[in-house]
Structures are given as structure tokens and as C-alpha cells.
mmCIF file of C-alpha atoms in Angstrom:
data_model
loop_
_atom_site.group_PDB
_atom_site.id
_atom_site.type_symbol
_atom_site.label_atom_id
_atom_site.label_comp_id
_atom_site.label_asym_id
_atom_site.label_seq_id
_atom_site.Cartn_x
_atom_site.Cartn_y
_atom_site.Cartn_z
ATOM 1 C CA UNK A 1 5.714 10.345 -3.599
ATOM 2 C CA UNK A 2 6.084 8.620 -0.158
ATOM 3 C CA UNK A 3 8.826 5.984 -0.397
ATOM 4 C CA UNK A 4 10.984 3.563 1.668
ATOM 5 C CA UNK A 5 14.076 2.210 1.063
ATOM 6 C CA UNK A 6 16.610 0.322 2.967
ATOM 7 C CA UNK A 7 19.196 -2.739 2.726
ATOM 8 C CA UNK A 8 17.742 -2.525 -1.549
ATOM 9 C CA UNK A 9 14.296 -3.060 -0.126
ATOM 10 C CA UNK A 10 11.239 -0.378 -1.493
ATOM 11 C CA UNK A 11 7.890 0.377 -0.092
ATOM 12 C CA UNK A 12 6.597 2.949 -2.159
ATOM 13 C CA UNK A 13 2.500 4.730 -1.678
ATOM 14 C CA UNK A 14 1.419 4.669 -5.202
ATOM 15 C CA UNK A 15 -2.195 6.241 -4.691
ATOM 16 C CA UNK A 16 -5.358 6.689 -2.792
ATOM 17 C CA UNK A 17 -8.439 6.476 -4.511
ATOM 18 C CA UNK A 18 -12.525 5.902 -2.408
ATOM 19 C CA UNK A 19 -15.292 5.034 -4.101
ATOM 20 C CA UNK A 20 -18.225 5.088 -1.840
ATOM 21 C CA UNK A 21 -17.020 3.489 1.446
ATOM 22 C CA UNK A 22 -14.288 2.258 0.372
ATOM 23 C CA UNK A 23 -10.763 3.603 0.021
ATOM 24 C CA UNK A 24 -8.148 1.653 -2.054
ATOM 25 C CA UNK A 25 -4.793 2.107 -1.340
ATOM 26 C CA UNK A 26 -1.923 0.813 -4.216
ATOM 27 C CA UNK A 27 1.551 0.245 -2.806
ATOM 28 C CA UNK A 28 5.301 -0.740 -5.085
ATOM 29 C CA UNK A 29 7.433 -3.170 -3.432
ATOM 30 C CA UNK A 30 10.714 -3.288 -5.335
ATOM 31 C CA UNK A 31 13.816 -5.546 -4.376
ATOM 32 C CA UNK A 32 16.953 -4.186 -6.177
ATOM 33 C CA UNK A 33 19.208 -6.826 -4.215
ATOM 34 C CA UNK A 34 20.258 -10.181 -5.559
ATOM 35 C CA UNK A 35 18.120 -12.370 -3.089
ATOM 36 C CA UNK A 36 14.456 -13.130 -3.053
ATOM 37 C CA UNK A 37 12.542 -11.546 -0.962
ATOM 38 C CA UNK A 38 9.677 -12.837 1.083
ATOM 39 C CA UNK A 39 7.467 -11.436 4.007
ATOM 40 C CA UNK A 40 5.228 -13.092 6.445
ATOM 41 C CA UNK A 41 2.944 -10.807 6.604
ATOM 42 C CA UNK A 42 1.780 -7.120 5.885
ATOM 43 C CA UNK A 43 -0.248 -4.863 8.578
ATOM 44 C CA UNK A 44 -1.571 -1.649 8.670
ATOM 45 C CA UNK A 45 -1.454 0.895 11.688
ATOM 46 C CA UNK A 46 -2.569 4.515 12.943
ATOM 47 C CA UNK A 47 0.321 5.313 15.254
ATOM 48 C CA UNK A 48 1.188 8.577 16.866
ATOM 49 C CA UNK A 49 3.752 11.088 14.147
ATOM 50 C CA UNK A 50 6.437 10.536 17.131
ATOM 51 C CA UNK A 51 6.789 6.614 18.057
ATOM 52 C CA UNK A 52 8.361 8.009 21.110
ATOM 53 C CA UNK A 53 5.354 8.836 22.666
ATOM 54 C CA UNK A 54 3.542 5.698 22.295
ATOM 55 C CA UNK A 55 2.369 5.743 25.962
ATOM 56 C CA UNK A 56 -0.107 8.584 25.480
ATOM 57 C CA UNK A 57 -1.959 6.586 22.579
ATOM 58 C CA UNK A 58 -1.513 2.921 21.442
ATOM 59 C CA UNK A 59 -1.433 2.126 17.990
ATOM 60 C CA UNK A 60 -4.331 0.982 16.096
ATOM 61 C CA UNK A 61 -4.674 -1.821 13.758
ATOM 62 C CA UNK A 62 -6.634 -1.417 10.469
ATOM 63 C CA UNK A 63 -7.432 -4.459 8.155
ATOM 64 C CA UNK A 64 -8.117 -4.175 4.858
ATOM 65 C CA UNK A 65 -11.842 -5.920 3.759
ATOM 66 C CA UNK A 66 -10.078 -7.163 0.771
ATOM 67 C CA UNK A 67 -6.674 -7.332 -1.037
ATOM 68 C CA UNK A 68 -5.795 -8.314 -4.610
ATOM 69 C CA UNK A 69 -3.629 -11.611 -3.554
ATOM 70 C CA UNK A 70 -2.785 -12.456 -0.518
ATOM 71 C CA UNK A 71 -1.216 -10.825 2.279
ATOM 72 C CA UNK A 72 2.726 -11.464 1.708
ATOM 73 C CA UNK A 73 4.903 -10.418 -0.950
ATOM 74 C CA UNK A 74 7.752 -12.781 -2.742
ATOM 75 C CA UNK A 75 9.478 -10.500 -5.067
ATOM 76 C CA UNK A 76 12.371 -12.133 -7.522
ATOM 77 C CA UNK A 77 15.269 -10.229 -7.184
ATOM 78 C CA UNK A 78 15.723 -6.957 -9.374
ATOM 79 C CA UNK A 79 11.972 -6.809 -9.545
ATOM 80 C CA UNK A 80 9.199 -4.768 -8.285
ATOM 81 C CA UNK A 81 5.442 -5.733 -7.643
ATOM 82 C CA UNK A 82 2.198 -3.459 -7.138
ATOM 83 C CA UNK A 83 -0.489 -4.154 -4.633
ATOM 84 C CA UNK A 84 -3.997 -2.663 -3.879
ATOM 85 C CA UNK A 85 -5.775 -3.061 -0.331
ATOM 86 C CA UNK A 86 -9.145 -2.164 -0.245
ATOM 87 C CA UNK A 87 -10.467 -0.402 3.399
ATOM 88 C CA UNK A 88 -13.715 0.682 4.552
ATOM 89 C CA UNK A 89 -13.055 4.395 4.908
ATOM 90 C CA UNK A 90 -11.535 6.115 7.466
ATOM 91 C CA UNK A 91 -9.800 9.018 8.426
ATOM 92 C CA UNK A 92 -6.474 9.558 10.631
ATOM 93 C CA UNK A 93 -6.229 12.229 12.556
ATOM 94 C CA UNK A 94 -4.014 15.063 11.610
ATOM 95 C CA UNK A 95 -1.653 14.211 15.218
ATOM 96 C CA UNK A 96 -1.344 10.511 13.756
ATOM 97 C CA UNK A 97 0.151 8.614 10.781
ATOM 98 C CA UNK A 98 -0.962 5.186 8.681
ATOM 99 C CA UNK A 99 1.921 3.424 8.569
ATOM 100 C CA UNK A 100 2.362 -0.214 6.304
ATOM 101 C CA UNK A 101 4.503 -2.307 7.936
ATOM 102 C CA UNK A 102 6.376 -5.410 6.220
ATOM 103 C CA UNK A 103 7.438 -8.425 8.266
ATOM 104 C CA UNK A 104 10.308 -10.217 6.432
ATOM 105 C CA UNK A 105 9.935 -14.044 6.813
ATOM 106 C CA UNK A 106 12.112 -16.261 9.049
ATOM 107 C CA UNK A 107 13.470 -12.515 10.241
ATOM 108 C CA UNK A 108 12.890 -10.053 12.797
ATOM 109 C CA UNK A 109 13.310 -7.420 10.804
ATOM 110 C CA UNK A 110 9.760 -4.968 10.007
ATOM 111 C CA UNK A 111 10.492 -2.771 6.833
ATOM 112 C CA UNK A 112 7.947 0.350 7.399
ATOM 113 C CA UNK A 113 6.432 3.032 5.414
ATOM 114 C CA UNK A 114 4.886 6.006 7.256
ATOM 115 C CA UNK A 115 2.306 8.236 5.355
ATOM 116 C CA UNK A 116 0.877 11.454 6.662
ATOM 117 C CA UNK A 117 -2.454 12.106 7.354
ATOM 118 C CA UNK A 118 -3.396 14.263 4.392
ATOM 119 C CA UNK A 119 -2.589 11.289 2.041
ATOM 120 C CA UNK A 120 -5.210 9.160 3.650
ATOM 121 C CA UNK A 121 -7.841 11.754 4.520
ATOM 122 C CA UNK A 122 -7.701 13.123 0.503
ATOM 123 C CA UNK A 123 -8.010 10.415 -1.658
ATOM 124 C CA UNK A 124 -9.017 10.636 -5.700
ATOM 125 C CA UNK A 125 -12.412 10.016 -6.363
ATOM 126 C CA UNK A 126 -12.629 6.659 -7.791
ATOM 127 C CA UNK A 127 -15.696 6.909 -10.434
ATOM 128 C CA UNK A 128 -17.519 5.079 -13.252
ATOM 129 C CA UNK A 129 -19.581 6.450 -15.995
ATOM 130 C CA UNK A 130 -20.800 5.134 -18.843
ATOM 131 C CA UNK A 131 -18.312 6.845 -20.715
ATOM 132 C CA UNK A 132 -15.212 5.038 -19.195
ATOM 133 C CA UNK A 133 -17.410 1.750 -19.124
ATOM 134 C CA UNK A 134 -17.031 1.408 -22.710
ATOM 135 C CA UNK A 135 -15.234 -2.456 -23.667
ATOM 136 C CA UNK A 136 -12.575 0.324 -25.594
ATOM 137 C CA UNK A 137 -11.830 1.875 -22.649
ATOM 138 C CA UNK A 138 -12.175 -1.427 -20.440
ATOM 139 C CA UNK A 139 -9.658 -2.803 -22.622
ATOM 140 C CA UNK A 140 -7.575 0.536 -22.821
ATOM 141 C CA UNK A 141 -7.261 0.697 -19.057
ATOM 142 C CA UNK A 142 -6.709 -3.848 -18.986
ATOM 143 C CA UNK A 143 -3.409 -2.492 -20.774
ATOM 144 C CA UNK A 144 -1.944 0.308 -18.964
ATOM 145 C CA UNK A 145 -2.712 -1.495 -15.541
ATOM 146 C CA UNK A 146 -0.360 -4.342 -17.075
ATOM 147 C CA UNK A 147 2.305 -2.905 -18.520
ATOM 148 C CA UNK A 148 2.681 -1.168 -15.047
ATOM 149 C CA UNK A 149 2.232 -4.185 -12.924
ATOM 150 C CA UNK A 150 5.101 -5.973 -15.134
#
């Protein structure tokens, strides 16, 4: 796994999954200090592997079309939260990284989680089928997604 961790502060990649034209990306944020924390905001970038050679090719910015809350985190302390972003796919190129990047609020400080290209560029295929429609596995699935997010 790809993780993150400074000052008690976690960004953790979880999984890539696409379905269609779509890629979902899950992320864990965990705060093991004794202090909320909060962020202002959270954005998404293809950057070059080495930030010291920014000159040669700026970063880019990529938005997710839709998240499952909004687009902060507030995390109790001693607790840890999962979010999905959902993209329209992309690809980064194999020279580049996607990199999340955490803001913390009323701070200038950007908590940042860099993830290689082949993470990205292979997600999971994210399928239905009648099969794994049924309401037992509907509810089967309700459960395990959360007992994880708790």
C-alpha cells in the first residue's frame, strides 16, 4: 500500500477501481494525535516524479466529477475516515505521478501523498452482474463497506 504519515497525520491509497469512464479512487485519512483535524480543501495533481524539475512541465490539476461528501476532511482525534472520488478516466504518464494533496485549515501546511503511475493507469475492474445484484449480496456488501468505514 501507498501511505503517508507525518506529525500523526495518514493519507493512505486504499484502491483503484473504473467502471466505464470512470475511475474511483478510495483514500484513509487517519489522525492518531490528540487534536482534531480539519482541512480546507483536498486537490488532485499530475506532477513530474522529481518536483525539482518543475520548470520543464507544470503540474496539472484533475477534479474529481463527484465525491462521496464534500471536499474537506474533520477527523476526531484517534480516528480514521475513508473517502472515494470519482474521475473521468485518465491516464498519467509513466515520467509523472498523481499526487493528493491535503490543505490543513487556518495552516500553511499541505500534507501530500504521491502515487506512481502504474496505480492509476491499472485499476480493478469495477463490475455488476446480476449475480452480485442480488438484495443478499446488496445487503452483504451494505455491511462490510460499514464496518470498514467505522
Amino acid at each position: 500500500k501507498t501511505k503517508y504519515v507525518v506529525n500523526g497525520f495518514k493519507i493512505e491509497f486504499v484502491s483503484a477501481y473504473a467502471r466505464q469512464d470512470k475511475l474511483f479512487l478510495r483514500f484513509e485519512f487517519e489522525n492518531n494525535t490528540p487534536y482534531p483535524f480539519d482541512s480546507d480543501e483536498i486537490l488532485f495533481k499530475i506532477t513530474q516524479q522529481n518536483s525539482f524539475n518543475k520548470k520543464s512541465s507544470p503540474e496539472e490539476i484533475v477534479n474529481p466529477i463527484y465525491q462521496f461528501e464534500e471536499n474537506f476532511i474533520n477527523i476526531k482525534p484517534n480516528q480514521k475516515i475513508y473517502k472515494t472520488f470519482v474521475f473521468n478516466a485518465f491516464k498519467v504518464n509513466n515520467d509523472r505521478i498523481f499526487k493528493i494533496s491535503v490543505l490543513e485549515k487556518n495552516s500553511a501546511i499541505e500534507y501530500y501523498l504521491p502515487i506512481i503511475a502504474k496505480l492509476v493507469n491499472q485499476p480493478k475492474a469495477l463490475s455488476f452482474n446480476d449475480k452480485n445484484n442480488s438484495n443478499e449480496s446488496k445487503e452483504k456488501r451494505s455491511k462490510e463497506v460499514s464496518q470498514k468505514d467505522n
